[in-house]
Short mmCIF file of C-alpha atoms in Angstrom, two decimals:
data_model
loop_
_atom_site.label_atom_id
_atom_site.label_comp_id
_atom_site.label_asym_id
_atom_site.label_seq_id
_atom_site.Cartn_x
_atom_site.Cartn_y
_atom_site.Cartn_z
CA UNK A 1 -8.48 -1.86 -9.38
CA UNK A 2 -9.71 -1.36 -12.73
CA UNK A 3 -13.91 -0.65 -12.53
CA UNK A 4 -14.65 -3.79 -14.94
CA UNK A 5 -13.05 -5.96 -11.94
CA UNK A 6 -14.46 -4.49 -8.97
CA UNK A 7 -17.36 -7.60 -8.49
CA UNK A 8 -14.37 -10.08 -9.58
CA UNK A 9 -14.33 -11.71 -6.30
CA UNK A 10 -18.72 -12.10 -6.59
CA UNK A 11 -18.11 -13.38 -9.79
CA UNK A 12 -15.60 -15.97 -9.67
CA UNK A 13 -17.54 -17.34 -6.44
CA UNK A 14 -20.79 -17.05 -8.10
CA UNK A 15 -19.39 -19.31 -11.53
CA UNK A 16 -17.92 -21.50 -8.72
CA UNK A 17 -21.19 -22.32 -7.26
CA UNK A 18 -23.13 -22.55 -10.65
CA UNK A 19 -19.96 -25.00 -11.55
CA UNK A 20 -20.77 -27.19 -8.59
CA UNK A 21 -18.58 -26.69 -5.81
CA UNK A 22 -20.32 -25.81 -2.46
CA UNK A 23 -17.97 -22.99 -1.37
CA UNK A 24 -15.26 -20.59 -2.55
CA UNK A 25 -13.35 -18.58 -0.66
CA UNK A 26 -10.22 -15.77 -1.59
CA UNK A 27 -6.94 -14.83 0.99
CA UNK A 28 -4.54 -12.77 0.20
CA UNK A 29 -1.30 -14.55 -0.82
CA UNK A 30 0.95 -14.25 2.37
CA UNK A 31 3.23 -16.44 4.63
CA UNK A 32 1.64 -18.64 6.81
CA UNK A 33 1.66 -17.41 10.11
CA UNK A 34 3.89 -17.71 12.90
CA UNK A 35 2.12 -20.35 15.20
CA UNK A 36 1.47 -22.59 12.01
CA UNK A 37 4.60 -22.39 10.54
CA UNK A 38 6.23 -23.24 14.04
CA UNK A 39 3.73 -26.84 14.47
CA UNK A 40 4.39 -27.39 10.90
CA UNK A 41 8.68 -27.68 11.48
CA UNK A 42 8.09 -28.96 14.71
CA UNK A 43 5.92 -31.58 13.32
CA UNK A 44 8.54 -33.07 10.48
CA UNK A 45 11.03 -32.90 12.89
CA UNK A 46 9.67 -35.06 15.57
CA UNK A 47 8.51 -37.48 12.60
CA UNK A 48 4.67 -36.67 12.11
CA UNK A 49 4.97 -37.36 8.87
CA UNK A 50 5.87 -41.07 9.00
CA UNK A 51 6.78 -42.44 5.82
CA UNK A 52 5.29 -39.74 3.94
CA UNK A 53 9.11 -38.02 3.01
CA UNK A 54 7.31 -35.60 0.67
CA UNK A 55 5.93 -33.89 3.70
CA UNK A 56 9.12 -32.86 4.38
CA UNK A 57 10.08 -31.02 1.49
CA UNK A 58 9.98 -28.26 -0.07
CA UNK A 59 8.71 -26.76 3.55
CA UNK A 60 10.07 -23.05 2.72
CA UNK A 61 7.41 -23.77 -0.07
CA UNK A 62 4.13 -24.69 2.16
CA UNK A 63 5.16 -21.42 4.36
CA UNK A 64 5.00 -19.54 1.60
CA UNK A 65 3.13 -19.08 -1.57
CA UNK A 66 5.07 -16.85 -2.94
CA UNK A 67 8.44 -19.34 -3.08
CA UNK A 68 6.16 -21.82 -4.83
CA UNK A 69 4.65 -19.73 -7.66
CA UNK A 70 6.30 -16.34 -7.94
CA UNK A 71 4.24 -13.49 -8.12
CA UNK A 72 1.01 -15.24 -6.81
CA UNK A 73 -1.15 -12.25 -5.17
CA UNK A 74 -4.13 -14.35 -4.05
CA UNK A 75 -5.25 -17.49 -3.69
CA UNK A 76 -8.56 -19.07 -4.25
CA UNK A 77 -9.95 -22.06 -1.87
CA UNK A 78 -12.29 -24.23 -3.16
CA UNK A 79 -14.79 -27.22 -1.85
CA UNK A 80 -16.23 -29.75 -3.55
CA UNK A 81 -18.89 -32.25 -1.69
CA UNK A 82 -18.52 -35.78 -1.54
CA UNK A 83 -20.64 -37.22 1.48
CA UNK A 84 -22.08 -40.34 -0.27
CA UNK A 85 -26.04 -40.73 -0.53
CA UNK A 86 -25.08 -44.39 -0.72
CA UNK A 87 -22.91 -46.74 1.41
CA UNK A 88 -21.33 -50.22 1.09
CA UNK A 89 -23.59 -52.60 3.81
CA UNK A 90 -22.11 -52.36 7.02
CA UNK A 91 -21.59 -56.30 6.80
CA UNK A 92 -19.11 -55.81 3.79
CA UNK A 93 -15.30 -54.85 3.86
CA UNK A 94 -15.43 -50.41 4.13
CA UNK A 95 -13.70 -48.57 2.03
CA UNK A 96 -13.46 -44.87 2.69
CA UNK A 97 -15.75 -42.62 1.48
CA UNK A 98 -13.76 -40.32 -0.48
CA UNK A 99 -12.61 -43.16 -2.45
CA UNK A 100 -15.95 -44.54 -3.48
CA UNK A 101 -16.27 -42.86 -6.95
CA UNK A 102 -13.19 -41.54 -9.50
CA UNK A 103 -10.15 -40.26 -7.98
CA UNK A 104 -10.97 -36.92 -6.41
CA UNK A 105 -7.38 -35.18 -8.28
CA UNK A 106 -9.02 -35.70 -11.91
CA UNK A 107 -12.13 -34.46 -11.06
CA UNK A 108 -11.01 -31.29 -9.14
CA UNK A 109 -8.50 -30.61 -11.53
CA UNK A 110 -11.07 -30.84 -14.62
CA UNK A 111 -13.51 -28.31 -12.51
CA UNK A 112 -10.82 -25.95 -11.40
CA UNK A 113 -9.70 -25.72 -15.23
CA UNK A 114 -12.88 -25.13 -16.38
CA UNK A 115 -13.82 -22.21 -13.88
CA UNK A 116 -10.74 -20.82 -15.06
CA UNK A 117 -12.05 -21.03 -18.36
CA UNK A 118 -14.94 -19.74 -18.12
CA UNK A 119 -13.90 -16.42 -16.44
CA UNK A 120 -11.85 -16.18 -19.56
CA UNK A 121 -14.32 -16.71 -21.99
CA UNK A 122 -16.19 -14.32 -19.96
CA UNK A 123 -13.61 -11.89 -20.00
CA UNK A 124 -13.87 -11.96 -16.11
CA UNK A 125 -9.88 -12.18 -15.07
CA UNK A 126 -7.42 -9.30 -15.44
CA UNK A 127 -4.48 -9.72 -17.80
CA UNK A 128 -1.62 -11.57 -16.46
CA UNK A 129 1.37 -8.70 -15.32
CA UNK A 130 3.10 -7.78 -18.85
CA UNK A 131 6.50 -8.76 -17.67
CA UNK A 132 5.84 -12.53 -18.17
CA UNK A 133 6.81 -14.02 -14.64
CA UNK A 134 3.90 -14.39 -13.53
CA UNK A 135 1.35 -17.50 -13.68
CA UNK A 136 -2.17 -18.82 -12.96
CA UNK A 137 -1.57 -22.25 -11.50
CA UNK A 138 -4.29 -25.01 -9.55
CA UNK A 139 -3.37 -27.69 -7.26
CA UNK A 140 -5.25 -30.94 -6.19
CA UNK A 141 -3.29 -32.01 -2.67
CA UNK A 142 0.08 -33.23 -4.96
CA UNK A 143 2.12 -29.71 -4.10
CA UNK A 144 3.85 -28.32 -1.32
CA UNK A 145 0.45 -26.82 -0.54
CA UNK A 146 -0.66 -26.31 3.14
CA UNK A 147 -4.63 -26.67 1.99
CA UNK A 148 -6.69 -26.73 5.45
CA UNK A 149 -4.91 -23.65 6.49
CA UNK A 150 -5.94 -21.65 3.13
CA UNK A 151 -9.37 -23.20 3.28
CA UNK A 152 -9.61 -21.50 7.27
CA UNK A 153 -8.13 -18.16 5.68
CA UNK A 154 -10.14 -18.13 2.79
CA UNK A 155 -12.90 -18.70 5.49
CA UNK A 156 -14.66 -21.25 4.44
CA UNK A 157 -14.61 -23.47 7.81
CA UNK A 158 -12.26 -24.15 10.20
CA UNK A 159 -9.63 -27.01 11.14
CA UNK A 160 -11.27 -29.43 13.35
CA UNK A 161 -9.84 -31.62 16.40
CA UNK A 162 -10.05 -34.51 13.52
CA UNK A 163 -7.29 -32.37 11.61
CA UNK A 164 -9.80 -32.01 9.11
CA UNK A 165 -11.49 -28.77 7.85
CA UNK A 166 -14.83 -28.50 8.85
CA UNK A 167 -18.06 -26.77 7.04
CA UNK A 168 -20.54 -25.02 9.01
CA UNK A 169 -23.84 -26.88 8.83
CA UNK A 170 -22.01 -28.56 6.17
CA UNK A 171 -19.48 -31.28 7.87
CA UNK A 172 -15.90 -32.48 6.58
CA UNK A 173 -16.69 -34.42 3.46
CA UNK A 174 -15.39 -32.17 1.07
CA UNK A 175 -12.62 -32.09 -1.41
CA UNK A 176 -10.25 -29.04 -1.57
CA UNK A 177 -8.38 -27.61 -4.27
CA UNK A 178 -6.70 -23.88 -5.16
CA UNK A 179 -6.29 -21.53 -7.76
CA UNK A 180 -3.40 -18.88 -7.19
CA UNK A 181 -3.74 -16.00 -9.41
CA UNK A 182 -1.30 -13.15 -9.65
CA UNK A 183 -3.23 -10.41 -9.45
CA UNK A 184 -5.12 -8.74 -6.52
CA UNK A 185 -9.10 -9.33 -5.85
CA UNK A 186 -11.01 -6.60 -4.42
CA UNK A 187 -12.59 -8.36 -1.52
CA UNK A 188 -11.12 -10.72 0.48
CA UNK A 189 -13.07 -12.96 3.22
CA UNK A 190 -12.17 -13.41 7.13
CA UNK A 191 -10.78 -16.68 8.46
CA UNK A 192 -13.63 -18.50 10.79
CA UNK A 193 -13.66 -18.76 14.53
CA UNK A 194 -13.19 -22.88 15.65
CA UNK A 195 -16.62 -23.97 16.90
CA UNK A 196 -15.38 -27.39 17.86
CA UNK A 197 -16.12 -25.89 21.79
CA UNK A 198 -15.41 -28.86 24.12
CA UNK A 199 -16.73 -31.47 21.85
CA UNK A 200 -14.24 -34.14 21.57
CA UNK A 201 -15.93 -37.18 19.76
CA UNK A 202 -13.92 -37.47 16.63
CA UNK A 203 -10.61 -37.78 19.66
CA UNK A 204 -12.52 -40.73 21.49
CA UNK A 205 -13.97 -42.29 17.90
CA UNK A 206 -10.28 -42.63 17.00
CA UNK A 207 -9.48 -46.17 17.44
CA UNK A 208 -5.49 -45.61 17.30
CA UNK A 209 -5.46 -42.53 19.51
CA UNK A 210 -3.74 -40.79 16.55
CA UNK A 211 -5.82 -37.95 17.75
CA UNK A 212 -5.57 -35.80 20.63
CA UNK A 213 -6.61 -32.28 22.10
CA UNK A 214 -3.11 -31.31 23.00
CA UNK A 215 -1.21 -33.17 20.80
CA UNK A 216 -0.13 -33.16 17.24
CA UNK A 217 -1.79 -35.54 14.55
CA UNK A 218 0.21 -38.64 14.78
CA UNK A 219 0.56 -39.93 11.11
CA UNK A 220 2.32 -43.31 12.08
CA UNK A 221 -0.77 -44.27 14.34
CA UNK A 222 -3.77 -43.10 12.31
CA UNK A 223 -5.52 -46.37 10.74
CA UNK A 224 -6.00 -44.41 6.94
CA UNK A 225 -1.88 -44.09 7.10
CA UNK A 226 -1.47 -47.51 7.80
CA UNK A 227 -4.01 -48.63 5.48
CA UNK A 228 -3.12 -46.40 2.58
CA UNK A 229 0.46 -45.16 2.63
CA UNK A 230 2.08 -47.56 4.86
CA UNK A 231 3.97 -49.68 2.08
CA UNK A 232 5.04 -52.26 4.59
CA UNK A 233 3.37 -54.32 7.95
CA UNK A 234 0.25 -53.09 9.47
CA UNK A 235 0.95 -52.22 12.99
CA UNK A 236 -0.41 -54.50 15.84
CA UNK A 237 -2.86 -51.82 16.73
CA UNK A 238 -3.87 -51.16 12.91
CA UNK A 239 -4.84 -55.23 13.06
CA UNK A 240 -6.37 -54.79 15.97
CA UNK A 241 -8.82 -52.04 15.80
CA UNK A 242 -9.35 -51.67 11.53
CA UNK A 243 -12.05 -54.23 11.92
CA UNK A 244 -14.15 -54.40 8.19
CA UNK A 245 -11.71 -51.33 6.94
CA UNK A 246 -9.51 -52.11 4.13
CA UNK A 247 -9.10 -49.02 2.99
CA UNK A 248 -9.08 -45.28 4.97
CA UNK A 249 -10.83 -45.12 7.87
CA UNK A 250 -13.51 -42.64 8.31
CA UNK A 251 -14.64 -42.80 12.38
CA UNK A 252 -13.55 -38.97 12.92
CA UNK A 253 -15.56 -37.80 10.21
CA UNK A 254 -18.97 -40.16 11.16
CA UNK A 255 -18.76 -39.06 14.89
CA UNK A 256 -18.37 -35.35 14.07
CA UNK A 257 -21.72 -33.70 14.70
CA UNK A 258 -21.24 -31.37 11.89
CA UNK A 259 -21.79 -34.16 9.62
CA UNK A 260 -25.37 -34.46 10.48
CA UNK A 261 -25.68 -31.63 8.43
CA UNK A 262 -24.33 -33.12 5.45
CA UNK A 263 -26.46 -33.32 2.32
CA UNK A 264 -25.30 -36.60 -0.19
CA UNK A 265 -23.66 -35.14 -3.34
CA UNK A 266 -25.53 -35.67 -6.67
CA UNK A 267 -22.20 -35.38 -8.36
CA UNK A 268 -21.92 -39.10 -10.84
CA UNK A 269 -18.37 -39.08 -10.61
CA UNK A 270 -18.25 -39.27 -6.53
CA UNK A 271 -20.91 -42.10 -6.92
CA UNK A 272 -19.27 -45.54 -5.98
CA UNK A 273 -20.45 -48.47 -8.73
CA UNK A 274 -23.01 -51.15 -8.20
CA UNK A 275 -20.03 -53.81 -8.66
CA UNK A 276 -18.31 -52.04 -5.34
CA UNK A 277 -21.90 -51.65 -3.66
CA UNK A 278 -22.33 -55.24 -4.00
CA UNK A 279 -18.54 -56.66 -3.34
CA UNK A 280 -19.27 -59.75 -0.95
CA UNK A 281 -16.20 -60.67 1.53
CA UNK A 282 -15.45 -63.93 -0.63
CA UNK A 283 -15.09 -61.86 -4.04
CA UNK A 284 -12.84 -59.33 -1.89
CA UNK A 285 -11.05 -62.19 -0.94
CA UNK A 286 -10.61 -63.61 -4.21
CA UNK A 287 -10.09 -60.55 -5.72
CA UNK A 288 -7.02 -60.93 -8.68
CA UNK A 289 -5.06 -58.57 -10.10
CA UNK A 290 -7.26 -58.05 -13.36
CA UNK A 291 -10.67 -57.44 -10.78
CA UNK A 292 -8.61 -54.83 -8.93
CA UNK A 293 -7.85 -52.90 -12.17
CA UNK A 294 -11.34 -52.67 -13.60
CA UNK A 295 -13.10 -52.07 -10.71
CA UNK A 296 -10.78 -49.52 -9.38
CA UNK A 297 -10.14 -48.28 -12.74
CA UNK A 298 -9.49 -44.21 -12.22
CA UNK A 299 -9.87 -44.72 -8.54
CA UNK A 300 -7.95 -43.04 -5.65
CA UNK A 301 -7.74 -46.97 -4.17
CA UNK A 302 -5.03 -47.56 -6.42
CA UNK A 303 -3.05 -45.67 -4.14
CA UNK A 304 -2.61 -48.37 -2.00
CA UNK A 305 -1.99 -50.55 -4.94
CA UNK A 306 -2.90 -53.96 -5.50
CA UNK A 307 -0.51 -55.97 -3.36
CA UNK A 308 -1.51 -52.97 -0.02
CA UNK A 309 -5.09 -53.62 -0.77
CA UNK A 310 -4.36 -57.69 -0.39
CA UNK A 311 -2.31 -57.32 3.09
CA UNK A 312 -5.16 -55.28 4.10
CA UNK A 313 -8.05 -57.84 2.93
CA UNK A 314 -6.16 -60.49 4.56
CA UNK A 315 -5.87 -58.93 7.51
CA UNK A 316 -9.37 -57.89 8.23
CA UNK A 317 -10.42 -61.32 7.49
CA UNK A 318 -7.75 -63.00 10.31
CA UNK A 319 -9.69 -62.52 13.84
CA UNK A 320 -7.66 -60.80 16.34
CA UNK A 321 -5.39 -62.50 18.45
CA UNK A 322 -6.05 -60.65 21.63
CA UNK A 323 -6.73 -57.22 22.80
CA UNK A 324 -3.60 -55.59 23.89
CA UNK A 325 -5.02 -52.56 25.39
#
């Protein structure tokens, strides 16, 4: 590599951190291996994905990099925390936590750009390859993009029993995003050793058993699924157990002792209103069309859209008819 880049990899992590994100990691841009590529197949075939049909495509694409943008050499993982300082009262309807401020794409997306622009105003990045088929590109969880597994090979945790990548003395409240760049860095980091041991909290906090040790994550049972992408009935069980949630469901992630290491983010835009703070369970149940708009206004709750976030207010506020075990 050309001298001028030979800190590249120190520098783009070092304008990461100064540009707030906690961690940033680089893997070469390979084919997932073997063993993942055979649970991810496995996994859309026996139906993991639920209703989620995009999971299923474009699967040649989350194997490999390379099929998705041509020419990508390395890819860039990066973190952002969101672990609130600041929680709706336990007495009100929950919503979950990464869903408390504005909608996590827009804001990774902005900071991803600007890094990018930065190291270009800084003069930082190597010219893109002079015959013209080659790209920088950033995603924010809407491509074919496999982004726990490059967040483990880019080392900057590992993938937890909860499914979800976990921060050492950090936790799992973090937002992930990627930059693939078609050009070579010239340091690399390791993927990280699981230190989940024999803890299994987030598997017995689970109030679906959507979790297990041996078992694939089971999309149709998991309460966020049903309270977020499920477009039709809640399940029996999702009545049963969701409790105050109307929206995600966050019990892995509080009974994961990692998160006791988690320090609140100080970034605004993850910062939940005062109006959502201070939501009572009559205004939720009142709530009309026009309320949902403004107050979720640039909000990842809209993914469950107005009428999803009704069913699911209704639902929490309708006592259970019985414990089916």
């Amino acid at each position: 590599m050309n001298s001028k880049y030979s800190k590249l990899a120190t520098k783009i992590k070092a304008e990461a951190k100064r540009l707030g994100f906690f961690a940033c990691g680089a893997a070469r841009a390979e084919k997932v291996d073997k063993d993942t590529a055979r649970r991810v197949r496995t996994w859309i075939e026996k139906g993991g994905n639920a209703e989620m049909g995009y999971m299923a495509n474009h699967t040649d694409k989350r194997l490999d990099p390379g099929l998705l943008v041509p020419g990508t050499k390395t890819i860039l993982s990066l973190a952002m925390n969101y672990a609130p300082a600041e929680h709706i009262p336990p007495e009100g309807y929950q919503i979950a936590a990464y869903a408390y401020g504005r909608d996590y794409h827009e804001v990774m997306k902005e900071k991803l750009r600007e890094l990018l622009q930065r190291l270009n105003e800084a003069d930082a990045l190597p010219p893109l390859p002079a015959d013209g088929n080659a790209e920088i590109r950033t995603f924010v969880d809407t491509a074919p993009v496999l982004e726990r597994y490059w967040a483990w090979r880019c080392g900057l945790g590992w993938v937890g029993k909860n499914h979800q990548l976990i921060i050492p003395h950090a936790g799992s409240m973090f937002f992930l995003g990627e930059i693939f760049l078609p050009f070579e860095l010239d340091a690399y980091d390791e993927p990280m050793r699981n230190h989940c041991g024999n803890c299994q909290r987030c598997i017995d906090a689970c109030p679906t058993a959507a979790l297990g040790e041996d078992k694939e994550f089971d999309s149709a049972k998991c309460l966020s699924y049903q309270l977020i992408e499920n477009r039709g009935e809640l399940s029996d069980e999702a009545k049963r157990t969701m409790g105050n949630c109307i929206y995600g469901c966050d019990r892995c992630q509080q009974a994961c002792p990692w998160n006791r290491f988690a320090i609140p983010s100080d970034n605004p835009d993850f910062m939940p209103r005062r109006e959502l703070l201070s939501m009572t369970k009559e205004e939720w149940n009142n709530l009309t069309i026009e309320e949902y708009r403004r107050l979720f206004k640039g909000s990842a709750v809209k993914r469950a859209k107005y009428e999803g976030l009704k069913r699911n207010i209704e639902a929490a506020g309708t006592p259970p008819t019985g414990d089916k075990g």
